[in-house]
Amino acid sequence: LVWLETPANPTWGVCCVRTFAEASHRRPGTTVVVDSTASTPVLTRPLSLGADIVMHSATKYLNGHSDVLAGALVCSEKFARGDVWKRVRAGRRMGGAVLGPWDAWLLQRGMRTLFVRVRQQCASAMEIASRLSEHPSVTVLYPGLPSHPHHDVAAAQMEGGFGGMLSVRIAGGRAAAVGFAARLRVFRLATSLGGVESLAEHRASIEGGDSPVPDDLVRLSVGIESAGDLVADLWQAADGAAAEA
């Protein structure tokens, strides 16, 4: 089993799905699974790039309103005829992992606006990343920026945008990052992503002392609010954190 996540939360590294799939399938029986939650089907379609299974946390962008817990596994037509997929379906049926009717209705409602929401979130995230990268106390992690180490891969693989997720690293370490998050007024502090409201999270605090996430990093999920308002909110928080560093 080869498991990929692209873009990878929370540093938003991007891997070439086609390259990994071709290399992995040289070994018979290898299954390639891609977690494409952050990219959504709007921007990346891993099955067309050679993946066998695609996973989505449908709680996030597919629903888009932060009021459903759901997940989805989608496989290629070829993989659907194999034993592994039959076992997956049997496990789902026997374990009762079936979405309730109300949750299914809410998810369907959210998916009707998926393309509109993602396009807006991508455009706002790109504007935020470009503007905030000019702040002397902030380092922006976003694959849409040419400075990102995987920008070329993202530009070739993602269609129509680079996603609505980015992270910022705040000069001054953990205390400055926590202070930055606390000063936000338009962004809400919450552990989720992909909804219509913009959210911020100091990930290392959530995961605890063993977290591999840098403690100066704040993850941002861009909603559908005015990009100008979001930039202003982040800028004033960065100014405040810098003043106390």
Coordinates of N, CA and C in Angstrom, one line a residue:
L1 N 0.8 -1.2 0.0 CA 0.0 0.0 0.0 C 0.9 1.2 0.0
V2 N 0.6 2.1 -0.9 CA 1.3 3.4 -1.0 C 0.3 4.5 -0.7
W3 N 0.5 5.3 0.3 CA -0.5 6.3 0.7 C 0.1 7.7 0.5
L4 N -0.6 8.5 -0.3 CA -0.2 9.9 -0.6 C -1.2 10.8 -0.1
E5 N -0.8 12.0 0.3 CA -1.7 13.1 0.6 C -1.1 14.3 -0.1
T6 N -1.9 14.9 -0.9 CA -1.4 16.1 -1.7 C -2.6 17.0 -2.0
P7 N -2.4 18.3 -1.7 CA -1.3 18.9 -0.9 C -1.4 18.3 0.6
A8 N -0.2 18.2 1.2 CA -0.1 17.6 2.5 C -0.3 18.6 3.6
N9 N -1.2 18.3 4.5 CA -1.5 19.2 5.6 C -0.5 19.0 6.7
P10 N 0.1 20.0 7.3 CA -0.2 21.5 7.1 C 0.9 22.3 6.4
T11 N 1.8 21.7 5.8 CA 2.9 22.4 5.1 C 2.6 22.5 3.6
W12 N 1.6 21.8 3.1 CA 1.1 21.9 1.8 C 2.2 21.5 0.7
G13 N 2.9 20.5 1.0 CA 3.8 19.9 0.0 C 3.0 19.1 -1.0
V14 N 3.4 19.1 -2.2 CA 2.7 18.5 -3.3 C 3.6 17.5 -4.0
C15 N 3.0 16.3 -4.1 CA 3.7 15.2 -4.8 C 3.1 14.9 -6.1
C16 N 3.9 14.4 -7.1 CA 3.3 14.1 -8.4 C 2.7 12.7 -8.3
V17 N 1.4 12.7 -8.4 CA 0.6 11.4 -8.3 C 1.0 10.5 -9.4
R18 N 1.1 11.0 -10.6 CA 1.4 10.1 -11.7 C 2.7 9.4 -11.6
T19 N 3.7 10.1 -11.1 CA 5.1 9.5 -10.9 C 5.0 8.4 -9.9
F20 N 4.4 8.7 -8.7 CA 4.3 7.7 -7.7 C 3.5 6.5 -8.1
A21 N 2.4 6.7 -8.8 CA 1.6 5.6 -9.3 C 2.3 4.7 -10.3
E22 N 3.0 5.3 -11.2 CA 3.7 4.5 -12.2 C 4.8 3.7 -11.5
A23 N 5.5 4.3 -10.6 CA 6.6 3.6 -9.9 C 6.1 2.5 -9.0
S24 N 5.0 2.8 -8.3 CA 4.4 1.8 -7.4 C 3.8 0.6 -8.1
H25 N 3.2 0.8 -9.3 CA 2.5 -0.3 -10.0 C 3.5 -1.2 -10.7
R26 N 4.8 -0.8 -10.7 CA 5.8 -1.8 -11.2 C 5.9 -3.0 -10.3
R27 N 5.4 -2.9 -9.1 CA 5.4 -4.0 -8.2 C 4.0 -4.5 -8.2
P28 N 3.7 -5.7 -8.7 CA 2.3 -6.3 -8.8 C 1.7 -6.3 -7.4
G29 N 0.4 -5.9 -7.4 CA -0.4 -6.0 -6.2 C -0.3 -4.8 -5.3
T30 N 0.4 -3.8 -5.7 CA 0.5 -2.5 -5.0 C -0.7 -1.6 -5.2
T31 N -1.3 -1.1 -4.1 CA -2.4 -0.3 -4.2 C -2.0 1.2 -3.8
V32 N -2.3 2.1 -4.7 CA -2.0 3.5 -4.5 C -3.3 4.3 -4.0
V33 N -3.2 4.8 -2.8 CA -4.3 5.6 -2.3 C -3.9 7.1 -2.1
V34 N -4.8 8.0 -2.5 CA -4.5 9.4 -2.4 C -5.6 10.1 -1.6
D35 N -5.1 10.7 -0.5 CA -6.0 11.6 0.2 C -6.0 13.0 -0.5
S36 N -7.1 13.3 -1.1 CA -7.2 14.5 -1.9 C -8.2 15.5 -1.3
T37 N -8.3 15.4 0.0 CA -9.3 16.3 0.7 C -9.0 17.7 0.5
A38 N -7.7 18.2 0.6 CA -7.4 19.6 0.5 C -7.5 20.1 -1.0
S39 N -7.3 19.2 -1.9 CA -7.3 19.6 -3.3 C -8.8 19.6 -3.9
T40 N -9.6 18.7 -3.4 CA -10.9 18.5 -3.9 C -11.0 18.0 -5.4
P41 N -12.1 17.4 -5.8 CA -12.1 17.0 -7.2 C -12.1 18.2 -8.2
V42 N -12.3 19.4 -7.7 CA -12.3 20.6 -8.5 C -10.9 20.8 -9.1
L43 N -9.9 20.5 -8.3 CA -8.5 20.9 -8.7 C -7.7 19.7 -9.1
T44 N -7.9 18.5 -8.5 CA -7.1 17.4 -8.9 C -8.0 16.1 -8.9
R45 N -7.8 15.3 -9.9 CA -8.5 14.1 -10.1 C -7.5 12.9 -10.1
P46 N -7.1 12.4 -8.9 CA -6.1 11.4 -8.9 C -6.3 10.1 -9.7
L47 N -7.6 9.7 -9.8 CA -7.8 8.5 -10.6 C -7.3 8.6 -12.0
S48 N -7.4 9.8 -12.6 CA -7.0 10.0 -14.0 C -5.4 10.1 -14.0
L49 N -4.8 10.2 -12.9 CA -3.3 10.2 -12.8 C -2.7 8.9 -12.4
G50 N -3.6 7.9 -12.2 CA -3.1 6.5 -12.0 C -3.3 6.0 -10.6
A51 N -4.0 6.7 -9.7 CA -4.3 6.2 -8.4 C -5.3 5.1 -8.5
D52 N -5.3 4.2 -7.5 CA -6.4 3.2 -7.4 C -7.6 3.6 -6.6
I53 N -7.3 4.3 -5.5 CA -8.4 4.8 -4.6 C -8.1 6.2 -4.2
V54 N -9.2 7.0 -4.2 CA -9.1 8.4 -3.7 C -9.9 8.5 -2.4
M55 N -9.4 9.2 -1.4 CA -10.1 9.4 -0.2 C -10.4 10.9 0.0
H56 N -11.6 11.2 0.5 CA -11.9 12.5 0.9 C -12.6 12.5 2.2
S57 N -12.1 13.4 3.1 CA -12.9 13.8 4.3 C -14.0 14.7 3.8
A58 N -15.2 14.1 3.6 CA -16.3 14.9 3.0 C -16.8 15.9 4.0
T59 N -16.4 15.8 5.3 CA -16.7 16.8 6.3 C -16.2 18.2 5.9
K60 N -15.2 18.2 5.1 CA -14.5 19.4 4.8 C -15.1 20.1 3.5
Y61 N -14.3 20.1 2.4 CA -14.8 20.9 1.3 C -16.0 20.4 0.6
L62 N -16.2 19.1 0.5 CA -17.3 18.6 -0.2 C -18.6 19.0 0.5
N63 N -18.7 19.0 1.8 CA -19.8 19.6 2.5 C -19.8 21.1 2.5
G64 N -18.7 21.6 3.1 CA -18.4 23.1 3.0 C -19.1 23.9 4.0
H65 N -19.9 23.4 4.9 CA -20.6 24.2 5.9 C -20.4 23.8 7.3
S66 N -19.4 22.9 7.5 CA -19.0 22.5 8.9 C -20.1 22.0 9.7
D67 N -21.0 21.2 9.1 CA -22.2 20.7 9.9 C -22.4 19.2 9.6
V68 N -21.4 18.5 9.0 CA -21.6 17.1 8.7 C -20.3 16.4 9.0
L69 N -20.4 15.1 9.5 CA -19.2 14.2 9.6 C -19.4 13.1 8.5
A70 N -18.5 13.1 7.5 CA -18.7 12.1 6.5 C -17.3 11.9 5.8
G71 N -17.2 10.8 5.1 CA -16.0 10.4 4.3 C -16.4 9.7 3.1
A72 N -15.5 9.7 2.1 CA -15.7 9.0 0.9 C -14.5 8.3 0.4
L73 N -14.7 7.1 -0.2 CA -13.6 6.4 -0.9 C -14.2 6.2 -2.3
V74 N -13.3 6.5 -3.3 CA -13.7 6.3 -4.7 C -12.6 5.5 -5.4
C75 N -12.9 4.5 -6.2 CA -11.9 3.7 -6.8 C -12.0 3.8 -8.3
S76 N -11.0 3.3 -9.0 CA -11.0 3.2 -10.5 C -11.9 2.1 -10.9
E77 N -12.3 2.1 -12.1 CA -13.2 1.0 -12.6 C -12.4 -0.4 -12.6
K78 N -11.2 -0.3 -12.9 CA -10.4 -1.6 -12.9 C -10.2 -2.1 -11.5
F79 N -10.0 -1.2 -10.5 CA -9.8 -1.6 -9.1 C -11.1 -2.1 -8.5
A80 N -12.2 -1.6 -9.0 CA -13.5 -2.0 -8.5 C -13.8 -3.5 -8.7
R81 N -13.1 -4.1 -9.7 CA -13.4 -5.5 -10.0 C -12.5 -6.4 -9.2
G82 N -11.6 -5.9 -8.3 CA -10.7 -6.7 -7.6 C -11.2 -7.1 -6.2
D83 N -10.5 -8.0 -5.5 CA -10.9 -8.5 -4.2 C -10.7 -7.4 -3.1
V84 N -9.7 -6.6 -3.2 CA -9.5 -5.6 -2.2 C -10.8 -4.7 -2.0
W85 N -11.3 -4.2 -3.2 CA -12.4 -3.3 -3.1 C -13.7 -4.0 -2.6
K86 N -13.8 -5.3 -3.0 CA -14.9 -6.1 -2.4 C -14.8 -6.2 -0.9
R87 N -13.6 -6.3 -0.4 CA -13.5 -6.4 1.1 C -13.8 -5.0 1.7
V88 N -13.4 -4.0 1.0 CA -13.7 -2.6 1.5 C -15.2 -2.4 1.6
R89 N -15.9 -2.8 0.6 CA -17.4 -2.7 0.6 C -18.1 -3.6 1.6
A90 N -17.5 -4.8 1.8 CA -18.1 -5.7 2.8 C -17.9 -5.1 4.2
G91 N -16.7 -4.6 4.4 CA -16.4 -4.0 5.8 C -17.3 -2.8 6.0
R92 N -17.5 -2.0 5.0 CA -18.4 -0.9 5.2 C -19.8 -1.3 5.6
R93 N -20.3 -2.4 4.8 CA -21.7 -2.8 5.1 C -21.8 -3.5 6.4
M94 N -20.8 -4.4 6.8 CA -20.9 -5.1 8.1 C -20.7 -4.2 9.3
G95 N -19.8 -3.1 9.1 CA -19.5 -2.2 10.2 C -20.5 -1.1 10.3
G96 N -21.4 -1.0 9.4 CA -22.5 0.1 9.5 C -22.0 1.5 9.2
A97 N -20.9 1.6 8.4 CA -20.4 2.9 8.0 C -21.2 3.5 6.9
V98 N -22.5 3.7 7.1 CA -23.4 4.2 6.1 C -24.0 5.6 6.6
L99 N -23.9 6.6 5.8 CA -24.3 7.9 6.2 C -25.8 7.9 6.4
G100 N -26.2 8.6 7.4 CA -27.6 8.8 7.7 C -28.3 9.7 6.7
P101 N -29.6 9.6 6.6 CA -30.3 10.4 5.5 C -30.2 11.9 5.6
W102 N -30.2 12.4 6.9 CA -30.1 13.9 7.1 C -28.7 14.3 6.7
D103 N -27.7 13.6 7.1 CA -26.3 13.9 6.8 C -26.1 13.9 5.3
A104 N -26.7 12.8 4.7 CA -26.5 12.7 3.2 C -27.2 13.9 2.5
W105 N -28.3 14.3 3.0 CA -29.0 15.5 2.4 C -28.1 16.7 2.5
L106 N -27.6 16.9 3.7 CA -26.7 18.1 3.9 C -25.5 18.1 3.0
L107 N -24.9 16.9 2.9 CA -23.7 16.7 2.1 C -24.1 17.0 0.6
Q108 N -25.2 16.5 0.1 CA -25.6 16.8 -1.2 C -25.9 18.3 -1.5
R109 N -26.5 18.9 -0.5 CA -26.7 20.4 -0.5 C -25.4 21.1 -0.7
G110 N -24.4 20.7 0.1 CA -23.1 21.4 0.0 C -22.4 21.2 -1.3
M111 N -22.5 20.0 -1.8 CA -21.8 19.7 -3.1 C -22.3 20.5 -4.3
R112 N -23.5 20.9 -4.2 CA -24.1 21.7 -5.3 C -23.3 23.0 -5.5
T113 N -22.7 23.5 -4.4 CA -21.9 24.8 -4.6 C -20.4 24.6 -4.5
L114 N -20.0 23.3 -4.6 CA -18.5 23.0 -4.4 C -17.7 23.8 -5.4
F115 N -18.0 23.8 -6.7 CA -17.1 24.5 -7.6 C -17.0 26.0 -7.4
V116 N -18.2 26.6 -7.1 CA -18.2 28.0 -6.8 C -17.4 28.3 -5.6
R117 N -17.6 27.6 -4.5 CA -16.8 27.8 -3.3 C -15.3 27.7 -3.4
V118 N -14.9 26.6 -4.1 CA -13.5 26.3 -4.2 C -12.8 27.3 -5.1
R119 N -13.5 27.8 -6.1 CA -12.9 28.8 -7.0 C -12.6 30.1 -6.2
Q120 N -13.6 30.5 -5.4 CA -13.5 31.7 -4.6 C -12.4 31.5 -3.5
Q121 N -12.4 30.4 -2.9 CA -11.4 30.1 -1.8 C -10.0 30.1 -2.4
C122 N -9.8 29.5 -3.6 CA -8.5 29.5 -4.2 C -8.0 31.0 -4.5
A123 N -8.9 31.8 -5.1 CA -8.6 33.1 -5.5 C -8.2 33.9 -4.2
S124 N -9.0 33.8 -3.2 CA -8.7 34.5 -1.9 C -7.4 34.0 -1.3
A125 N -7.2 32.7 -1.3 CA -5.9 32.2 -0.7 C -4.7 32.7 -1.5
M126 N -4.8 32.8 -2.8 CA -3.7 33.3 -3.6 C -3.4 34.7 -3.3
E127 N -4.5 35.5 -3.1 CA -4.3 36.9 -2.8 C -3.7 37.1 -1.4
I128 N -4.2 36.3 -0.4 CA -3.6 36.4 0.9 C -2.2 36.0 0.9
A129 N -1.8 34.9 0.3 CA -0.5 34.4 0.3 C 0.5 35.4 -0.4
S130 N 0.1 36.0 -1.4 CA 0.9 37.0 -2.1 C 1.1 38.3 -1.2
R131 N 0.0 38.7 -0.7 CA 0.1 40.0 0.2 C 0.9 39.7 1.5
L132 N 0.5 38.6 2.1 CA 1.1 38.3 3.5 C 2.6 38.0 3.4
S133 N 3.0 37.5 2.2 CA 4.4 37.1 2.1 C 5.3 38.4 2.1
E134 N 4.7 39.6 2.0 CA 5.4 40.8 2.0 C 5.7 41.3 3.5
H135 N 5.0 40.6 4.4 CA 5.2 41.0 5.8 C 6.5 40.5 6.4
P136 N 7.3 41.3 7.0 CA 8.7 40.9 7.4 C 8.7 39.8 8.5
S137 N 7.6 39.7 9.2 CA 7.6 38.7 10.3 C 6.9 37.4 9.9
V138 N 6.5 37.2 8.6 CA 5.7 36.1 8.2 C 6.4 35.3 7.1
T139 N 6.4 34.0 7.2 CA 6.8 33.1 6.1 C 5.5 32.4 5.6
V140 N 5.2 32.4 4.4 CA 3.9 31.8 3.9 C 4.3 30.5 3.2
L141 N 3.5 29.5 3.6 CA 3.6 28.2 2.9 C 2.3 28.0 2.1
Y142 N 2.5 28.1 0.8 CA 1.4 27.9 -0.2 C 1.9 27.5 -1.5
P143 N 1.4 26.4 -2.1 CA 1.9 25.9 -3.4 C 1.7 26.8 -4.5
G144 N 0.8 27.8 -4.4 CA 0.6 28.8 -5.5 C 1.7 29.8 -5.6
L145 N 2.5 29.9 -4.6 CA 3.6 30.9 -4.7 C 4.8 30.3 -5.4
P146 N 5.5 31.0 -6.3 CA 6.6 30.5 -7.0 C 7.8 30.1 -6.0
S147 N 7.8 30.7 -4.8 CA 8.8 30.4 -3.9 C 8.6 29.0 -3.2
H148 N 7.4 28.4 -3.3 CA 7.2 27.1 -2.7 C 8.0 26.1 -3.4
P149 N 8.6 25.1 -2.7 CA 9.5 24.2 -3.4 C 8.8 23.2 -4.3
H150 N 7.5 23.1 -4.2 CA 6.7 22.2 -5.1 C 5.8 22.9 -6.0
H151 N 6.1 24.2 -6.2 CA 5.2 25.0 -7.1 C 5.0 24.4 -8.5
D152 N 6.1 24.0 -9.1 CA 6.1 23.5 -10.5 C 5.2 22.3 -10.6
V153 N 5.3 21.4 -9.6 CA 4.5 20.1 -9.5 C 3.0 20.5 -9.4
A154 N 2.8 21.4 -8.5 CA 1.4 21.9 -8.3 C 0.8 22.5 -9.5
A155 N 1.6 23.3 -10.2 CA 1.1 24.0 -11.4 C 0.7 23.1 -12.5
A156 N 1.5 22.0 -12.6 CA 1.2 21.0 -13.6 C 0.1 20.0 -13.3
Q157 N -0.1 19.8 -12.0 CA -1.1 18.8 -11.6 C -2.5 19.4 -11.2
M158 N -2.5 20.5 -10.6 CA -3.7 21.1 -10.1 C -4.3 22.1 -11.2
E159 N -5.6 22.0 -11.4 CA -6.2 22.7 -12.5 C -7.1 23.8 -11.9
G160 N -6.9 25.0 -12.2 CA -7.8 26.1 -11.8 C -7.5 26.7 -10.5
G161 N -6.4 26.4 -9.8 CA -6.1 27.0 -8.6 C -5.2 26.1 -7.7
F162 N -4.8 26.6 -6.6 CA -3.8 25.9 -5.7 C -4.4 25.5 -4.4
G163 N -5.7 25.7 -4.2 CA -6.4 25.3 -3.0 C -6.7 26.5 -2.1
G164 N -7.5 26.2 -1.1 CA -7.9 27.3 -0.1 C -7.2 27.1 1.2
M165 N -6.1 26.3 1.3 CA -5.4 26.1 2.5 C -4.0 26.7 2.4
L166 N -3.5 27.4 3.4 CA -2.2 27.8 3.5 C -1.7 27.8 5.0
S167 N -0.5 27.9 5.2 CA 0.0 28.1 6.6 C 1.0 29.2 6.6
V168 N 1.2 29.8 7.8 CA 2.1 30.9 8.0 C 3.0 30.5 9.2
R169 N 4.3 30.9 9.1 CA 5.2 30.7 10.2 C 5.6 32.1 10.7
I170 N 5.4 32.3 12.0 CA 5.6 33.6 12.6 C 6.9 33.7 13.3
A171 N 7.7 34.8 12.9 CA 8.9 35.0 13.6 C 8.7 35.2 15.1
G172 N 9.6 34.6 15.9 CA 9.4 34.7 17.3 C 9.0 33.4 18.0
G173 N 8.7 32.4 17.2 CA 8.5 31.0 17.7 C 7.1 30.8 18.2
R174 N 6.9 29.9 19.1 CA 5.6 29.4 19.6 C 4.8 30.6 20.2
A175 N 5.4 31.3 21.1 CA 4.6 32.4 21.7 C 4.1 33.4 20.7
A176 N 4.9 33.8 19.7 CA 4.5 34.7 18.7 C 3.4 34.1 17.9
A177 N 3.4 32.8 17.5 CA 2.4 32.2 16.7 C 1.1 32.1 17.5
V178 N 1.2 31.7 18.7 CA -0.1 31.7 19.5 C -0.7 33.1 19.7
G179 N 0.2 34.1 19.9 CA -0.3 35.5 20.0 C -0.9 36.0 18.7
F180 N -0.3 35.6 17.6 CA -0.8 35.9 16.2 C -2.3 35.4 16.1
A181 N -2.4 34.1 16.4 CA -3.8 33.5 16.3 C -4.8 34.1 17.2
A182 N -4.4 34.5 18.4 CA -5.3 35.1 19.4 C -5.8 36.5 18.9
R183 N -5.0 37.1 18.1 CA -5.3 38.5 17.7 C -6.3 38.5 16.5
L184 N -6.5 37.4 15.9 CA -7.4 37.4 14.7 C -8.8 37.7 15.1
R185 N -9.5 38.4 14.2 CA -10.9 38.8 14.5 C -11.9 38.3 13.4
V186 N -11.4 38.2 12.2 CA -12.3 37.7 11.1 C -12.1 36.1 11.0
F187 N -10.9 35.7 11.1 CA -10.7 34.2 11.2 C -11.1 33.7 12.6
R188 N -11.8 32.6 12.6 CA -12.2 32.0 13.8 C -11.2 30.9 14.2
L189 N -10.9 30.7 15.5 CA -10.0 29.7 16.0 C -10.8 28.4 16.1
A190 N -10.5 27.4 15.3 CA -11.2 26.1 15.3 C -10.4 25.1 14.5
T191 N -10.6 23.8 14.9 CA -10.0 22.7 14.3 C -10.8 22.1 13.2
S192 N -10.8 22.7 12.0 CA -11.5 22.1 10.9 C -10.9 22.8 9.7
L193 N -11.5 22.6 8.5 CA -11.1 23.3 7.3 C -12.1 23.0 6.2
G194 N -12.0 23.9 5.2 CA -12.9 23.7 4.0 C -14.2 24.3 4.0
G195 N -14.6 24.9 5.1 CA -15.9 25.5 5.2 C -16.0 26.9 4.6
V196 N -17.2 27.5 4.7 CA -17.4 28.9 4.1 C -16.8 29.9 5.0
E197 N -16.6 29.6 6.3 CA -16.0 30.5 7.2 C -14.5 30.3 7.3
S198 N -13.7 31.4 7.4 CA -12.2 31.2 7.5 C -11.8 30.8 8.9
L199 N -10.9 29.9 9.0 CA -10.5 29.3 10.3 C -9.0 29.4 10.4
A200 N -8.5 29.5 11.7 CA -7.1 29.5 12.0 C -6.8 28.5 13.1
E201 N -5.7 27.9 13.1 CA -5.4 26.9 14.1 C -3.9 26.8 14.4
H202 N -3.5 26.9 15.6 CA -2.1 26.7 16.0 C -2.0 25.2 16.2
R203 N -1.5 24.5 15.1 CA -1.6 23.0 15.0 C -0.8 22.3 16.1
A204 N 0.4 22.8 16.5 CA 1.2 22.1 17.5 C 0.5 22.1 18.8
S205 N -0.3 23.1 19.2 CA -1.0 23.1 20.4 C -2.1 22.1 20.4
I206 N -2.7 21.8 19.3 CA -3.8 20.8 19.2 C -3.2 19.4 19.3
E207 N -2.1 19.2 18.7 CA -1.5 17.8 18.6 C -0.7 17.5 19.9
G208 N -0.2 18.5 20.6 CA 0.5 18.2 21.8 C 2.0 18.1 21.6
G209 N 2.7 17.7 22.7 CA 4.2 17.8 22.7 C 4.9 16.9 21.7
D210 N 4.2 15.9 21.2 CA 4.9 15.0 20.2 C 4.6 15.4 18.8
S211 N 4.0 16.5 18.6 CA 3.6 17.0 17.2 C 4.8 17.3 16.4
P212 N 4.9 16.8 15.1 CA 6.0 17.1 14.2 C 5.8 18.5 13.6
V213 N 4.7 19.1 13.8 CA 4.4 20.4 13.2 C 5.3 21.5 13.9
P214 N 6.0 22.3 13.1 CA 6.7 23.4 13.8 C 5.9 24.3 14.7
D215 N 6.4 24.6 15.8 CA 5.5 25.4 16.8 C 5.3 26.8 16.5
D216 N 6.0 27.3 15.4 CA 5.7 28.7 14.9 C 4.7 28.7 13.8
L217 N 4.1 27.6 13.5 CA 3.2 27.5 12.4 C 1.7 27.7 12.8
V218 N 1.0 28.5 12.0 CA -0.5 28.6 12.1 C -1.1 28.2 10.8
R219 N -2.0 27.3 10.9 CA -2.7 26.8 9.7 C -4.0 27.7 9.4
L220 N -4.2 28.0 8.1 CA -5.3 28.9 7.8 C -6.2 28.2 6.7
S221 N -7.5 28.1 7.0 CA -8.4 27.7 6.0 C -9.2 28.9 5.6
V222 N -9.1 29.2 4.3 CA -9.7 30.4 3.7 C -11.2 30.1 3.3
G223 N -12.1 31.0 3.8 CA -13.5 30.8 3.5 C -13.9 31.7 2.3
I224 N -15.1 32.2 2.4 CA -15.6 33.0 1.2 C -15.8 34.4 1.6
E225 N -15.3 34.9 2.7 CA -15.4 36.3 3.1 C -14.6 37.1 2.1
S226 N -14.7 38.4 2.2 CA -13.9 39.3 1.4 C -12.4 39.1 1.6
A227 N -11.7 38.9 0.5 CA -10.2 38.7 0.6 C -9.5 39.9 1.3
G228 N -10.0 41.1 1.0 CA -9.4 42.3 1.6 C -9.6 42.3 3.1
D229 N -10.7 41.9 3.6 CA -10.9 41.8 5.0 C -10.0 40.7 5.7
L230 N -9.8 39.6 5.0 CA -9.0 38.5 5.5 C -7.5 39.0 5.6
V231 N -7.1 39.6 4.5 CA -5.7 40.1 4.5 C -5.5 41.1 5.6
A232 N -6.4 42.1 5.8 CA -6.3 43.1 6.8 C -6.2 42.4 8.2
D233 N -7.0 41.4 8.4 CA -7.1 40.7 9.7 C -5.7 40.0 10.0
L234 N -5.2 39.4 9.0 CA -3.9 38.7 9.2 C -2.8 39.7 9.4
W235 N -2.8 40.7 8.6 CA -1.8 41.7 8.7 C -1.7 42.4 10.1
Q236 N -2.9 42.7 10.6 CA -2.9 43.4 12.0 C -2.5 42.4 13.0
A237 N -2.8 41.1 12.9 CA -2.4 40.1 13.8 C -0.8 39.9 13.8
A238 N -0.3 39.9 12.6 CA 1.2 39.8 12.4 C 1.9 41.0 13.0
D239 N 1.3 42.2 12.8 CA 1.9 43.4 13.4 C 1.9 43.3 14.9
G240 N 0.8 42.8 15.5 CA 0.7 42.7 16.9 C 1.7 41.7 17.5
A241 N 1.8 40.6 16.8 CA 2.8 39.5 17.2 C 4.2 40.0 17.1
A242 N 4.5 40.8 16.1 CA 5.9 41.3 15.9 C 6.2 42.3 17.0
A243 N 5.2 43.1 17.4 CA 5.5 44.1 18.4 C 5.8 43.6 19.7
E244 N 5.3 42.4 20.0 CA 5.5 41.7 21.3 C 6.6 40.7 21.3
A245 N 7.2 40.4 20.1 CA 8.2 39.4 20.0 C 9.5 39.9 20.7

